């Protein structure tokens, strides 16, 4: 093993090349396009949405491929151009193109989507952990509500203490809670079929498209937009590539392929062993593991895998918990978007007050699970609200990239989207379509009242995604700007 006396050199990420010098004489670190592809895959891939697509059996391939082409790739390419031309994230991009109020709306939506995201994530955690203690609890609304509330507030307590180990949990979660269980699930499925066992769902070529019964038959595709959300985040690394124009598209196409494999193969494995009529949207993954392990007479492994999946999900929650809130607070201190009480950091640098406010809403949503007789339905509705709120930010991003091409063509960009109007246009139309389809309940909801679904989904979108940011913009005051960012009186 070789060593170095230079701390910066020893901390250099794998795949980087330190030999180039920047204009200021400092070393510039390059990463390979393969490294960027793996980084992107790690930030997007997950097993959590697999049961939602396993319901459709072989058609899961189509339902993953379609949003990958019309949403995943456009967001990755557009995000790369914007990140390589303007730092500051989506607020800066949208503000430069469409003005600060819409910039605030975009960054607010990135924060607000977590309010609906955490209940759906923790409902998955609750149903998964049920297979460790008592599988019958997986669809028990009261149990799910208690888990959501207890784990969320525990996460707030941990995050508010600025625990340094949280930073390493995401990579740990990828290996322990995604790669190992995902590979294990697929291998079990292949061996299961190789033994001559029939697939629980049809796998013939004539089933590669979902049965068409109207819009409701395609509704579950909306969940895939959330699955792919965040693909644009790694666009900030485009300037670290030696030849961005050539290497970034290669990196994104490879990452897309890897993400699709991680999404599609486990979904198919679940479909091989679980009939769609018996699948739970929250506990489907554990249902499949239990069925496979029981078949191979190693049922005790169900609890082991359940603990692995829970640890990964909790690690992901902790890494997300303070990030969006902290970004919103820092921006609000500069521009005065939030009341001063919500702009405070505690002694450990955590935005504790806004996390508590967020937790109050999360608790109210969690309580709703206690009164739900169908945990899968509640999980789906909050997943849809999460997607729709996030899609508002993406709609603004697609418009921003086209407008900035016209208004600021001279800004140097490390990467330019080819045929940007077409690429952004496809992403915009796909996002609008997904947002609209989200208001149609899927076939699996049976005879539940439509008004309840529309009230929760539509009300959640309007309240969290539009009404609250509109009120904050309308009623904000100059005094809301933090003293450190106020201009002295008399300054123009």
mmCIF file of N, CA and C in Angstrom, residues 72-178:
data_model
loop_
_atom_site.group_PDB
_atom_site.id
_atom_site.type_symbol
_atom_site.label_atom_id
_atom_site.label_comp_id
_atom_site.label_asym_id
_atom_site.label_seq_id
_atom_site.Cartn_x
_atom_site.Cartn_y
_atom_site.Cartn_z
ATOM 1 N N UNK A 72 -36.130 10.915 -16.730
ATOM 2 C CA UNK A 72 -34.819 10.700 -16.118
ATOM 3 C C UNK A 72 -33.697 11.345 -16.917
ATOM 4 N N UNK A 73 -33.627 11.053 -18.201
ATOM 5 C CA UNK A 73 -32.556 11.621 -19.026
ATOM 6 C C UNK A 73 -32.694 13.139 -19.191
ATOM 7 N N UNK A 74 -33.882 13.680 -19.484
ATOM 8 C CA UNK A 74 -33.989 15.141 -19.570
ATOM 9 C C UNK A 74 -33.558 15.868 -18.301
ATOM 10 N N UNK A 75 -33.939 15.357 -17.118
ATOM 11 C CA UNK A 75 -33.543 16.044 -15.885
ATOM 12 C C UNK A 75 -32.031 15.971 -15.675
ATOM 13 N N UNK A 76 -31.429 14.845 -16.015
ATOM 14 C CA UNK A 76 -29.982 14.703 -15.845
ATOM 15 C C UNK A 76 -29.231 15.652 -16.771
ATOM 16 N N UNK A 77 -29.665 15.743 -18.027
ATOM 17 C CA UNK A 77 -28.975 16.595 -18.992
ATOM 18 C C UNK A 77 -29.186 18.076 -18.678
ATOM 19 N N UNK A 78 -30.421 18.459 -18.384
ATOM 20 C CA UNK A 78 -30.721 19.850 -18.064
ATOM 21 C C UNK A 78 -30.009 20.263 -16.780
ATOM 22 N N UNK A 79 -30.019 19.393 -15.783
ATOM 23 C CA UNK A 79 -29.338 19.701 -14.535
ATOM 24 C C UNK A 79 -27.852 19.909 -14.734
ATOM 25 N N UNK A 80 -27.241 19.173 -15.660
ATOM 26 C CA UNK A 80 -25.810 19.321 -15.918
ATOM 27 C C UNK A 80 -25.502 20.684 -16.519
ATOM 28 N N UNK A 81 -26.318 21.139 -17.482
ATOM 29 C CA UNK A 81 -26.062 22.450 -18.084
ATOM 30 C C UNK A 81 -26.221 23.556 -17.046
ATOM 31 N N UNK A 82 -27.274 23.494 -16.265
ATOM 32 C CA UNK A 82 -27.511 24.544 -15.283
ATOM 33 C C UNK A 82 -26.447 24.555 -14.196
ATOM 34 N N UNK A 83 -26.075 23.373 -13.715
ATOM 35 C CA UNK A 83 -25.078 23.305 -12.648
ATOM 36 C C UNK A 83 -23.698 23.733 -13.119
ATOM 37 N N UNK A 84 -23.400 23.501 -14.414
ATOM 38 C CA UNK A 84 -22.080 23.867 -14.924
ATOM 39 C C UNK A 84 -22.006 25.339 -15.327
ATOM 40 N N UNK A 85 -23.144 26.051 -15.289
ATOM 41 C CA UNK A 85 -23.135 27.469 -15.626
ATOM 42 C C UNK A 85 -23.416 28.386 -14.459
ATOM 43 N N UNK A 86 -24.170 27.904 -13.480
ATOM 44 C CA UNK A 86 -24.552 28.729 -12.334
ATOM 45 C C UNK A 86 -24.488 27.889 -11.066
ATOM 46 N N UNK A 87 -23.722 28.343 -10.074
ATOM 47 C CA UNK A 87 -23.737 27.659 -8.792
ATOM 48 C C UNK A 87 -24.928 28.154 -7.983
ATOM 49 N N UNK A 88 -25.211 27.483 -6.872
ATOM 50 C CA UNK A 88 -26.324 27.910 -6.034
ATOM 51 C C UNK A 88 -27.563 27.053 -6.147
ATOM 52 N N UNK A 89 -27.537 26.031 -7.008
ATOM 53 C CA UNK A 89 -28.662 25.108 -7.087
ATOM 54 C C UNK A 89 -29.886 25.672 -7.776
ATOM 55 N N UNK A 90 -31.020 25.018 -7.548
ATOM 56 C CA UNK A 90 -32.226 25.329 -8.315
ATOM 57 C C UNK A 90 -32.737 26.740 -8.030
ATOM 58 N N UNK A 91 -32.501 27.267 -6.828
ATOM 59 C CA UNK A 91 -32.948 28.638 -6.548
ATOM 60 C C UNK A 91 -32.246 29.615 -7.482
ATOM 61 N N UNK A 92 -30.943 29.472 -7.636
ATOM 62 C CA UNK A 92 -30.189 30.365 -8.519
ATOM 63 C C UNK A 92 -30.634 30.186 -9.971
ATOM 64 N N UNK A 93 -30.818 28.950 -10.409
ATOM 65 C CA UNK A 93 -31.188 28.697 -11.799
ATOM 66 C C UNK A 93 -32.523 29.355 -12.144
ATOM 67 N N UNK A 94 -33.520 29.092 -11.304
ATOM 68 C CA UNK A 94 -34.859 29.617 -11.602
ATOM 69 C C UNK A 94 -34.901 31.122 -11.381
ATOM 70 N N UNK A 95 -34.218 31.627 -10.370
ATOM 71 C CA UNK A 95 -34.205 33.073 -10.118
ATOM 72 C C UNK A 95 -33.588 33.834 -11.289
ATOM 73 N N UNK A 96 -32.480 33.334 -11.826
ATOM 74 C CA UNK A 96 -31.828 33.979 -12.962
ATOM 75 C C UNK A 96 -32.741 34.025 -14.179
ATOM 76 N N UNK A 97 -33.546 32.990 -14.336
ATOM 77 C CA UNK A 97 -34.387 32.893 -15.528
ATOM 78 C C UNK A 97 -35.759 33.514 -15.342
ATOM 79 N N UNK A 98 -36.375 33.308 -14.175
ATOM 80 C CA UNK A 98 -37.788 33.647 -13.997
ATOM 81 C C UNK A 98 -38.057 34.576 -12.828
ATOM 82 N N UNK A 99 -37.036 34.966 -12.086
ATOM 83 C CA UNK A 99 -37.223 35.880 -10.961
ATOM 84 C C UNK A 99 -37.168 35.166 -9.621
ATOM 85 N N UNK A 100 -36.877 35.920 -8.575
ATOM 86 C CA UNK A 100 -36.685 35.348 -7.246
ATOM 87 C C UNK A 100 -37.934 34.689 -6.652
ATOM 88 N N UNK A 101 -39.149 35.250 -6.843
ATOM 89 C CA UNK A 101 -40.318 34.568 -6.269
ATOM 90 C C UNK A 101 -40.473 33.132 -6.762
ATOM 91 N N UNK A 102 -40.282 32.919 -8.069
ATOM 92 C CA UNK A 102 -40.383 31.559 -8.589
ATOM 93 C C UNK A 102 -39.176 30.730 -8.172
ATOM 94 N N UNK A 103 -38.042 31.371 -7.988
ATOM 95 C CA UNK A 103 -36.887 30.663 -7.448
ATOM 96 C C UNK A 103 -37.169 30.137 -6.054
ATOM 97 N N UNK A 104 -37.830 30.969 -5.238
ATOM 98 C CA UNK A 104 -38.212 30.527 -3.898
ATOM 99 C C UNK A 104 -39.213 29.384 -3.976
ATOM 100 N N UNK A 105 -40.176 29.468 -4.903
ATOM 101 C CA UNK A 105 -41.158 28.388 -5.056
ATOM 102 C C UNK A 105 -40.455 27.071 -5.369
ATOM 103 N N UNK A 106 -39.442 27.128 -6.239
ATOM 104 C CA UNK A 106 -38.723 25.907 -6.604
ATOM 105 C C UNK A 106 -38.014 25.297 -5.409
ATOM 106 N N UNK A 107 -37.288 26.127 -4.649
ATOM 107 C CA UNK A 107 -36.539 25.582 -3.519
ATOM 108 C C UNK A 107 -37.484 25.186 -2.391
ATOM 109 N N UNK A 108 -38.622 25.895 -2.254
ATOM 110 C CA UNK A 108 -39.615 25.510 -1.257
ATOM 111 C C UNK A 108 -40.156 24.111 -1.575
ATOM 112 N N UNK A 109 -40.442 23.845 -2.849
ATOM 113 C CA UNK A 109 -40.997 22.543 -3.226
ATOM 114 C C UNK A 109 -40.007 21.415 -2.940
ATOM 115 N N UNK A 110 -38.707 21.703 -3.117
ATOM 116 C CA UNK A 110 -37.716 20.686 -2.776
ATOM 117 C C UNK A 110 -37.746 20.375 -1.282
ATOM 118 N N UNK A 111 -38.055 21.375 -0.470
ATOM 119 C CA UNK A 111 -38.176 21.152 0.964
ATOM 120 C C UNK A 111 -39.530 20.528 1.305
ATOM 121 N N UNK A 112 -40.607 21.084 0.748
ATOM 122 C CA UNK A 112 -41.957 20.662 1.132
ATOM 123 C C UNK A 112 -42.250 19.219 0.753
ATOM 124 N N UNK A 113 -41.608 18.731 -0.336
ATOM 125 C CA UNK A 113 -41.883 17.347 -0.722
ATOM 126 C C UNK A 113 -41.474 16.376 0.378
ATOM 127 N N UNK A 114 -40.495 16.777 1.213
ATOM 128 C CA UNK A 114 -40.072 15.879 2.285
ATOM 129 C C UNK A 114 -41.148 15.721 3.349
ATOM 130 N N UNK A 115 -42.042 16.721 3.466
ATOM 131 C CA UNK A 115 -43.111 16.629 4.470
ATOM 132 C C UNK A 115 -44.034 15.458 4.150
ATOM 133 N N UNK A 116 -44.309 15.233 2.870
ATOM 134 C CA UNK A 116 -45.123 14.082 2.471
ATOM 135 C C UNK A 116 -44.268 12.835 2.284
ATOM 136 N N UNK A 117 -42.966 13.036 2.004
ATOM 137 C CA UNK A 117 -42.083 11.903 1.741
ATOM 138 C C UNK A 117 -41.811 11.087 2.998
ATOM 139 N N UNK A 118 -41.562 11.758 4.117
ATOM 140 C CA UNK A 118 -41.210 11.019 5.330
ATOM 141 C C UNK A 118 -42.315 10.081 5.799
ATOM 142 N N UNK A 119 -43.602 10.483 5.803
ATOM 143 C CA UNK A 119 -44.624 9.511 6.198
ATOM 144 C C UNK A 119 -44.660 8.279 5.295
ATOM 145 N N UNK A 120 -44.490 8.473 3.966
ATOM 146 C CA UNK A 120 -44.508 7.312 3.081
ATOM 147 C C UNK A 120 -43.271 6.447 3.294
ATOM 148 N N UNK A 121 -42.095 7.079 3.481
ATOM 149 C CA UNK A 121 -40.877 6.318 3.739
ATOM 150 C C UNK A 121 -40.988 5.533 5.040
ATOM 151 N N UNK A 122 -41.489 6.196 6.097
ATOM 152 C CA UNK A 122 -41.566 5.532 7.393
ATOM 153 C C UNK A 122 -42.691 4.499 7.441
ATOM 154 N N UNK A 123 -43.703 4.649 6.601
ATOM 155 C CA UNK A 123 -44.715 3.593 6.485
ATOM 156 C C UNK A 123 -44.077 2.333 5.900
ATOM 157 N N UNK A 124 -43.173 2.523 4.930
ATOM 158 C CA UNK A 124 -42.414 1.401 4.376
ATOM 159 C C UNK A 124 -41.530 0.777 5.451
ATOM 160 N N UNK A 125 -40.873 1.627 6.259
ATOM 161 C CA UNK A 125 -40.037 1.124 7.347
ATOM 162 C C UNK A 125 -40.880 0.310 8.333
ATOM 163 N N UNK A 126 -42.049 0.833 8.688
ATOM 164 C CA UNK A 126 -42.921 0.142 9.636
ATOM 165 C C UNK A 126 -43.355 -1.223 9.118
ATOM 166 N N UNK A 127 -43.769 -1.269 7.847
ATOM 167 C CA UNK A 127 -44.225 -2.537 7.280
ATOM 168 C C UNK A 127 -43.071 -3.521 7.141
ATOM 169 N N UNK A 128 -41.878 -3.016 6.828
ATOM 170 C CA UNK A 128 -40.709 -3.894 6.712
ATOM 171 C C UNK A 128 -40.326 -4.450 8.078
ATOM 172 N N UNK A 129 -40.295 -3.580 9.088
ATOM 173 C CA UNK A 129 -39.923 -4.021 10.428
ATOM 174 C C UNK A 129 -40.964 -4.981 11.011
ATOM 175 N N UNK A 130 -42.204 -4.885 10.539
ATOM 176 C CA UNK A 130 -43.235 -5.801 11.019
ATOM 177 C C UNK A 130 -42.846 -7.253 10.764
ATOM 178 N N UNK A 131 -42.103 -7.490 9.672
ATOM 179 C CA UNK A 131 -41.694 -8.857 9.369
ATOM 180 C C UNK A 131 -40.581 -9.348 10.290
ATOM 181 N N UNK A 132 -40.026 -8.446 11.076
ATOM 182 C CA UNK A 132 -39.030 -8.838 12.071
ATOM 183 C C UNK A 132 -39.722 -9.231 13.385
ATOM 184 N N UNK A 133 -40.860 -8.578 13.675
ATOM 185 C CA UNK A 133 -41.536 -8.831 14.954
ATOM 186 C C UNK A 133 -42.859 -9.576 14.777
ATOM 187 N N UNK A 134 -43.708 -9.123 13.847
ATOM 188 C CA UNK A 134 -45.011 -9.763 13.630
ATOM 189 C C UNK A 134 -45.572 -9.303 12.280
ATOM 190 N N UNK A 135 -45.510 -10.151 11.236
ATOM 191 C CA UNK A 135 -45.946 -9.738 9.892
ATOM 192 C C UNK A 135 -47.379 -9.224 9.831
ATOM 193 N N UNK A 136 -48.243 -9.642 10.753
ATOM 194 C CA UNK A 136 -49.638 -9.199 10.705
ATOM 195 C C UNK A 136 -49.778 -7.703 10.957
ATOM 196 N N UNK A 137 -48.730 -7.078 11.527
ATOM 197 C CA UNK A 137 -48.776 -5.644 11.808
ATOM 198 C C UNK A 137 -48.549 -4.794 10.559
ATOM 199 N N UNK A 138 -48.111 -5.406 9.459
ATOM 200 C CA UNK A 138 -47.715 -4.646 8.274
ATOM 201 C C UNK A 138 -48.843 -3.768 7.733
ATOM 202 N N UNK A 139 -50.074 -4.208 7.888
ATOM 203 C CA UNK A 139 -51.210 -3.431 7.393
ATOM 204 C C UNK A 139 -52.054 -2.875 8.543
ATOM 205 N N UNK A 140 -51.461 -2.773 9.716
ATOM 206 C CA UNK A 140 -52.160 -2.232 10.886
ATOM 207 C C UNK A 140 -51.896 -0.732 10.970
ATOM 208 N N UNK A 141 -52.937 0.066 10.769
ATOM 209 C CA UNK A 141 -52.768 1.510 10.701
ATOM 210 C C UNK A 141 -52.228 2.124 11.981
ATOM 211 N N UNK A 142 -52.695 1.641 13.126
ATOM 212 C CA UNK A 142 -52.243 2.200 14.401
ATOM 213 C C UNK A 142 -50.752 1.937 14.602
ATOM 214 N N UNK A 143 -50.337 0.714 14.317
ATOM 215 C CA UNK A 143 -48.913 0.371 14.438
ATOM 216 C C UNK A 143 -48.064 1.256 13.525
ATOM 217 N N UNK A 144 -48.492 1.423 12.272
ATOM 218 C CA UNK A 144 -47.747 2.246 11.317
ATOM 219 C C UNK A 144 -47.662 3.691 11.803
ATOM 220 N N UNK A 145 -48.775 4.218 12.327
ATOM 221 C CA UNK A 145 -48.786 5.598 12.822
ATOM 222 C C UNK A 145 -47.797 5.782 13.965
ATOM 223 N N UNK A 146 -47.766 4.835 14.900
ATOM 224 C CA UNK A 146 -46.842 4.932 16.043
ATOM 225 C C UNK A 146 -45.393 4.910 15.569
ATOM 226 N N UNK A 147 -45.083 4.034 14.613
ATOM 227 C CA UNK A 147 -43.709 3.947 14.096
ATOM 228 C C UNK A 147 -43.310 5.246 13.407
ATOM 229 N N UNK A 148 -44.204 5.793 12.585
ATOM 230 C CA UNK A 148 -43.903 7.048 11.882
ATOM 231 C C UNK A 148 -43.563 8.148 12.878
ATOM 232 N N UNK A 149 -44.403 8.320 13.879
ATOM 233 C CA UNK A 149 -44.222 9.424 14.833
ATOM 234 C C UNK A 149 -42.960 9.222 15.673
ATOM 235 N N UNK A 150 -42.767 8.016 16.199
ATOM 236 C CA UNK A 150 -41.619 7.761 17.078
ATOM 237 C C UNK A 150 -40.309 7.894 16.310
ATOM 238 N N UNK A 151 -40.226 7.292 15.132
ATOM 239 C CA UNK A 151 -38.964 7.317 14.386
ATOM 240 C C UNK A 151 -38.671 8.721 13.863
ATOM 241 N N UNK A 152 -39.703 9.437 13.401
ATOM 242 C CA UNK A 152 -39.426 10.779 12.889
ATOM 243 C C UNK A 152 -38.845 11.670 13.987
ATOM 244 N N UNK A 153 -39.486 11.676 15.156
ATOM 245 C CA UNK A 153 -38.999 12.560 16.222
ATOM 246 C C UNK A 153 -37.654 12.095 16.755
ATOM 247 N N UNK A 154 -37.392 10.803 16.708
ATOM 248 C CA UNK A 154 -36.056 10.318 17.071
ATOM 249 C C UNK A 154 -35.027 10.834 16.074
ATOM 250 N N UNK A 155 -35.413 10.855 14.789
ATOM 251 C CA UNK A 155 -34.513 11.386 13.771
ATOM 252 C C UNK A 155 -34.237 12.864 13.957
ATOM 253 N N UNK A 156 -35.266 13.624 14.334
ATOM 254 C CA UNK A 156 -35.072 15.049 14.604
ATOM 255 C C UNK A 156 -34.112 15.237 15.773
ATOM 256 N N UNK A 157 -34.270 14.431 16.800
ATOM 257 C CA UNK A 157 -33.392 14.537 17.973
ATOM 258 C C UNK A 157 -31.940 14.243 17.594
ATOM 259 N N UNK A 158 -31.745 13.197 16.794
ATOM 260 C CA UNK A 158 -30.381 12.843 16.377
ATOM 261 C C UNK A 158 -29.795 13.931 15.482
ATOM 262 N N UNK A 159 -30.574 14.376 14.485
ATOM 263 C CA UNK A 159 -30.076 15.379 13.540
ATOM 264 C C UNK A 159 -29.791 16.712 14.223
ATOM 265 N N UNK A 160 -30.584 17.067 15.209
ATOM 266 C CA UNK A 160 -30.399 18.353 15.883
ATOM 267 C C UNK A 160 -29.121 18.383 16.714
ATOM 268 N N UNK A 161 -28.543 17.211 16.941
ATOM 269 C CA UNK A 161 -27.285 17.162 17.665
ATOM 270 C C UNK A 161 -26.080 17.167 16.744
ATOM 271 N N UNK A 162 -26.352 17.298 15.456
ATOM 272 C CA UNK A 162 -25.262 17.415 14.499
ATOM 273 C C UNK A 162 -24.365 16.194 14.478
ATOM 274 N N UNK A 163 -24.934 15.015 14.585
ATOM 275 C CA UNK A 163 -24.144 13.788 14.609
ATOM 276 C C UNK A 163 -23.314 13.647 13.344
ATOM 277 N N UNK A 164 -22.005 13.552 13.497
ATOM 278 C CA UNK A 164 -21.115 13.536 12.343
ATOM 279 C C UNK A 164 -21.191 12.226 11.574
ATOM 280 N N UNK A 165 -21.568 11.164 12.244
ATOM 281 C CA UNK A 165 -21.592 9.871 11.568
ATOM 282 C C UNK A 165 -22.709 9.774 10.538
ATOM 283 N N UNK A 166 -23.663 10.723 10.569
ATOM 284 C CA UNK A 166 -24.768 10.664 9.613
ATOM 285 C C UNK A 166 -24.248 10.726 8.187
ATOM 286 N N UNK A 167 -23.169 11.472 7.972
ATOM 287 C CA UNK A 167 -22.658 11.666 6.620
ATOM 288 C C UNK A 167 -22.285 10.361 5.947
ATOM 289 N N UNK A 168 -21.875 9.354 6.714
ATOM 290 C CA UNK A 168 -21.457 8.099 6.111
ATOM 291 C C UNK A 168 -22.564 7.087 5.949
ATOM 292 N N UNK A 169 -23.774 7.420 6.396
ATOM 293 C CA UNK A 169 -24.846 6.434 6.382
ATOM 294 C C UNK A 169 -25.384 6.149 4.988
ATOM 295 N N UNK A 170 -25.294 7.108 4.062
ATOM 296 C CA UNK A 170 -25.867 6.888 2.744
ATOM 297 C C UNK A 170 -25.118 5.803 1.985
ATOM 298 N N UNK A 171 -23.771 5.840 2.016
ATOM 299 C CA UNK A 171 -23.005 4.815 1.321
ATOM 300 C C UNK A 171 -23.195 3.458 2.000
ATOM 301 N N UNK A 172 -23.266 3.457 3.339
ATOM 302 C CA UNK A 172 -23.536 2.230 4.075
ATOM 303 C C UNK A 172 -24.890 1.654 3.668
ATOM 304 N N UNK A 173 -25.885 2.535 3.553
ATOM 305 C CA UNK A 173 -27.221 2.096 3.195
ATOM 306 C C UNK A 173 -27.297 1.526 1.802
ATOM 307 N N UNK A 174 -26.511 2.100 0.864
ATOM 308 C CA UNK A 174 -26.532 1.595 -0.513
ATOM 309 C C UNK A 174 -26.088 0.145 -0.548
ATOM 310 N N UNK A 175 -25.027 -0.187 0.180
ATOM 311 C CA UNK A 175 -24.478 -1.536 0.148
ATOM 312 C C UNK A 175 -25.349 -2.500 0.958
ATOM 313 N N UNK A 176 -25.630 -2.113 2.209
ATOM 314 C CA UNK A 176 -26.339 -3.017 3.116
ATOM 315 C C UNK A 176 -27.819 -3.148 2.763
ATOM 316 N N UNK A 177 -28.448 -2.036 2.384
ATOM 317 C CA UNK A 177 -29.894 -2.063 2.199
ATOM 318 C C UNK A 177 -30.378 -2.078 0.773
ATOM 319 N N UNK A 178 -29.468 -1.955 -0.207
ATOM 320 C CA UNK A 178 -29.897 -1.949 -1.600
ATOM 321 C C UNK A 178 -29.190 -3.022 -2.409
#
